Amino acid sequence: MGRIVGAFATSHVLMSPDGIEAQAERVFAGMKEIGRRLRAARPDVIVLITSDHLNNFKLDLQVPFIVATASMFTPFGDMGVPKTPFRGYREFAEALIEHAAAHGLDLARAEEARPDHGVAIPVAIVNPNGAIPVVPLYINVAMEPVPAPRRVWALGQALRDTVERHRPAAERVVVLATGGLSHWICMARQGDVNEAFDREVLDRLVRGEGDRLAALTAADILDRAGNGGLEILNWIAMAGAVAGARGETIYYEPIPSWLTGMGGVAMDLGGAA
Amino acid sequence: MRPPPLAVHRLIERLMADPEARAAFRAAPEPLFEEFAIAADLRPLLVEGSRAALDAIGVHPSMQFKFLIATGRSPVKPSSIRYYLDRV
């Protein structure tokens, strides 16, 4: 059986530091720290749970869950991210699709994807030389209905089951969720940050209470964290993959000029390493 | 339920993907309105280009964000990711 040897979550944007230099630097330092810990776990593959920003999967057809199966990805290049190719891991991606189906989760397969900032910024920080293959796992948060939190929790559990029951012995897997925290995109509350809710999310995760987040409804998250905050679903999926694990908040900064709360956590998997 | 304005969304996708289209749209949007078969009553709203106007059309919030960026009205300060990535 394989093992999940690391689980992390982080916001996935970096914007202008003008006027907020110290905050921006703390966020950047937090992301780099997550990268340091991720690499220290010596993973064979990173399963990166994220959401596309209507750059690959358009409003014409939004699918709840998509696994990108290619062996190589070239970033979309939005937000100025370099289009430096990085490796995928077809065999792992196909195994996840196959075994998630046994959990009642039908994952769509995307042979072609140009990962946007939701993948490419975290990859550029945690996996800067592209040494570790990445399997992007997309959760729809663009078009209603988005998946229920309990369903993305189950997705995380299906991921864990795939790793532990169907992957080769000694395979080391890191789960990295990206996105969030609270932000409203072109909604009345744009520019608000719900720091109280963001901290509740972080606290629940590091106390090993991700299941409490899974008990929320998507409408709860939309109301309290905004349409962009629905990316917290990605974090709940990560928590489902390491259910019961506690963790540590690596960074949190409310940054209204970036229109978002920025946060990151590292889960403590005990003897996983 | 009002159907989504697919033609407008596709116009915005073009604007995001094509710098020349962005310049052309800012200079004279009518040829692009014609190309994408944008309904006549929507054109003044797109020229106005405010969030309220985009809301009135029913543009998806994420596509509104893209339109605002493409038309020089980005809600966030422009920046280069290089400021960070050069220090990874």
Coordinates of N, CA and C in Angstrom, one line a residue, chain A residues 14-18 24-25 28 32 53-55 58-60 80 82 125 142 185-187 190 227 257-259, chain B residues 6 9-10 13 51 55 60-66 68 75-85 87-88:
Chain A
L14 N -0.8 35.4 -5.4 CA 0.1 36.4 -4.8 C -0.1 37.6 -5.7
M15 N -0.3 38.8 -5.0 CA -0.6 40.0 -5.8 C 0.4 41.1 -5.3
S16 N 0.0 42.3 -5.7 CA 0.9 43.4 -5.4 C 1.2 43.6 -4.0
P17 N 2.5 43.8 -3.6 CA 2.8 44.0 -2.2 C 2.7 45.5 -1.9
D18 N 2.4 46.3 -2.8 CA 2.4 47.8 -2.5 C 1.5 48.1 -1.4
A24 N 2.4 40.8 2.8 CA 2.7 40.0 1.6 C 3.9 39.1 1.8
E25 N 4.9 39.7 2.6 CA 6.1 38.9 2.8 C 5.7 37.7 3.8
F28 N 4.1 35.1 1.6 CA 5.0 34.4 0.8 C 5.9 33.4 1.6
K32 N 6.3 29.4 1.2 CA 7.6 28.8 1.0 C 7.8 27.7 2.1
H53 N -10.4 28.4 -13.0 CA -11.1 29.7 -13.0 C -11.6 30.0 -14.4
L54 N -12.4 29.1 -14.9 CA -13.0 29.2 -16.3 C -12.0 29.4 -17.4
N55 N -10.8 28.9 -17.1 CA -9.8 28.9 -18.2 C -9.7 27.6 -19.0
K58 N -15.1 25.5 -19.1 CA -15.9 26.8 -19.3 C -17.3 26.6 -18.8
L59 N -18.1 27.6 -18.9 CA -19.4 27.6 -18.4 C -20.3 26.7 -19.3
D60 N -19.8 26.4 -20.5 CA -20.6 25.5 -21.4 C -20.8 24.2 -20.8
G80 N 0.4 36.1 -15.1 CA 1.9 36.2 -15.4 C 2.7 35.0 -15.0
P82 N 4.9 31.9 -15.3 CA 5.7 31.4 -16.4 C 5.1 30.1 -16.9
I125 N 6.0 27.4 -6.4 CA 6.6 27.6 -5.0 C 7.0 26.3 -4.3
A142 N -17.4 27.0 -9.9 CA -17.8 28.1 -10.8 C -19.3 28.1 -11.1
I185 N -15.9 37.6 -5.4 CA -15.5 38.0 -6.8 C -16.7 38.6 -7.5
C186 N -16.6 39.9 -7.7 CA -17.7 40.6 -8.4 C -19.1 40.4 -7.8
M187 N -19.1 40.4 -6.5 CA -20.3 40.3 -5.8 C -20.4 41.6 -4.9
Q190 N -17.5 42.3 -2.5 CA -16.1 42.3 -3.0 C -15.2 43.2 -2.2
N227 N -18.2 33.7 -3.1 CA -18.1 32.7 -4.2 C -16.7 32.2 -4.4
S257 N -6.9 44.3 0.0 CA -6.5 44.8 -1.3 C -6.3 43.7 -2.3
W258 N -6.1 42.5 -1.8 CA -6.1 41.3 -2.7 C -7.5 40.7 -2.8
L259 N -8.4 41.3 -2.1 CA -9.8 40.8 -2.1 C -10.0 39.5 -1.4
Chain B
L6 N -24.2 33.6 -23.3 CA -23.1 32.9 -23.9 C -22.3 33.7 -24.8
H9 N -20.0 35.9 -22.9 CA -19.0 35.1 -22.2 C -17.9 34.8 -23.3
R10 N -18.3 34.4 -24.4 CA -17.3 34.1 -25.5 C -16.5 35.3 -25.9
E13 N -13.9 35.8 -23.3 CA -12.8 34.8 -23.4 C -11.9 35.3 -24.5
R51 N -19.6 47.0 -13.2 CA -20.1 45.8 -12.6 C -21.6 45.7 -12.6
D55 N -23.8 42.9 -14.3 CA -24.8 42.2 -13.6 C -26.1 42.3 -14.3
H60 N -21.5 36.1 -15.7 CA -21.0 35.3 -14.5 C -20.0 36.1 -13.8
P61 N -20.0 36.1 -12.4 CA -19.1 37.0 -11.7 C -17.6 36.8 -12.1
S62 N -17.2 35.5 -12.3 CA -15.8 35.3 -12.7 C -15.5 35.9 -14.1
M63 N -16.5 35.9 -14.9 CA -16.3 36.5 -16.3 C -16.4 38.0 -16.2
Q64 N -17.2 38.5 -15.2 CA -17.1 40.0 -15.0 C -15.7 40.4 -14.6
F65 N -15.1 39.6 -13.7 CA -13.7 39.9 -13.2 C -12.8 39.9 -14.4
K66 N -12.9 39.0 -15.3 CA -12.0 38.9 -16.5 C -12.3 40.1 -17.4
L68 N -13.4 43.1 -16.5 CA -12.8 44.3 -15.9 C -11.3 44.3 -16.1
P75 N -10.0 45.3 -10.5 CA -10.2 45.6 -9.1 C -9.0 45.5 -8.2
V76 N -8.0 44.9 -8.7 CA -6.7 44.8 -7.9 C -5.6 45.4 -8.7
K77 N -4.6 45.9 -7.9 CA -3.4 46.5 -8.5 C -2.7 45.5 -9.4
P78 N -2.2 46.0 -10.5 CA -1.4 45.2 -11.3 C -0.1 44.9 -10.6
S79 N 0.4 43.7 -10.9 CA 1.7 43.3 -10.2 C 2.3 42.2 -11.0
S80 N 3.6 41.9 -10.7 CA 4.3 40.8 -11.4 C 4.5 39.7 -10.4
I81 N 4.1 38.5 -10.8 CA 4.4 37.3 -10.0 C 5.9 37.1 -9.8
R82 N 6.7 37.7 -10.7 CA 8.1 37.5 -10.7 C 8.7 38.1 -9.4
Y83 N 8.0 39.1 -8.8 CA 8.5 39.7 -7.5 C 8.6 38.6 -6.5
Y84 N 7.8 37.6 -6.6 CA 7.8 36.5 -5.6 C 8.7 35.3 -6.2
L85 N 8.3 34.9 -7.4 CA 8.9 33.7 -7.9 C 10.4 33.8 -8.1
R87 N 12.3 34.7 -6.0 CA 12.9 34.5 -4.7 C 12.5 33.2 -4.1
V88 N 12.0 32.3 -4.9 CA 11.7 30.9 -4.4 C 13.0 30.2 -4.2

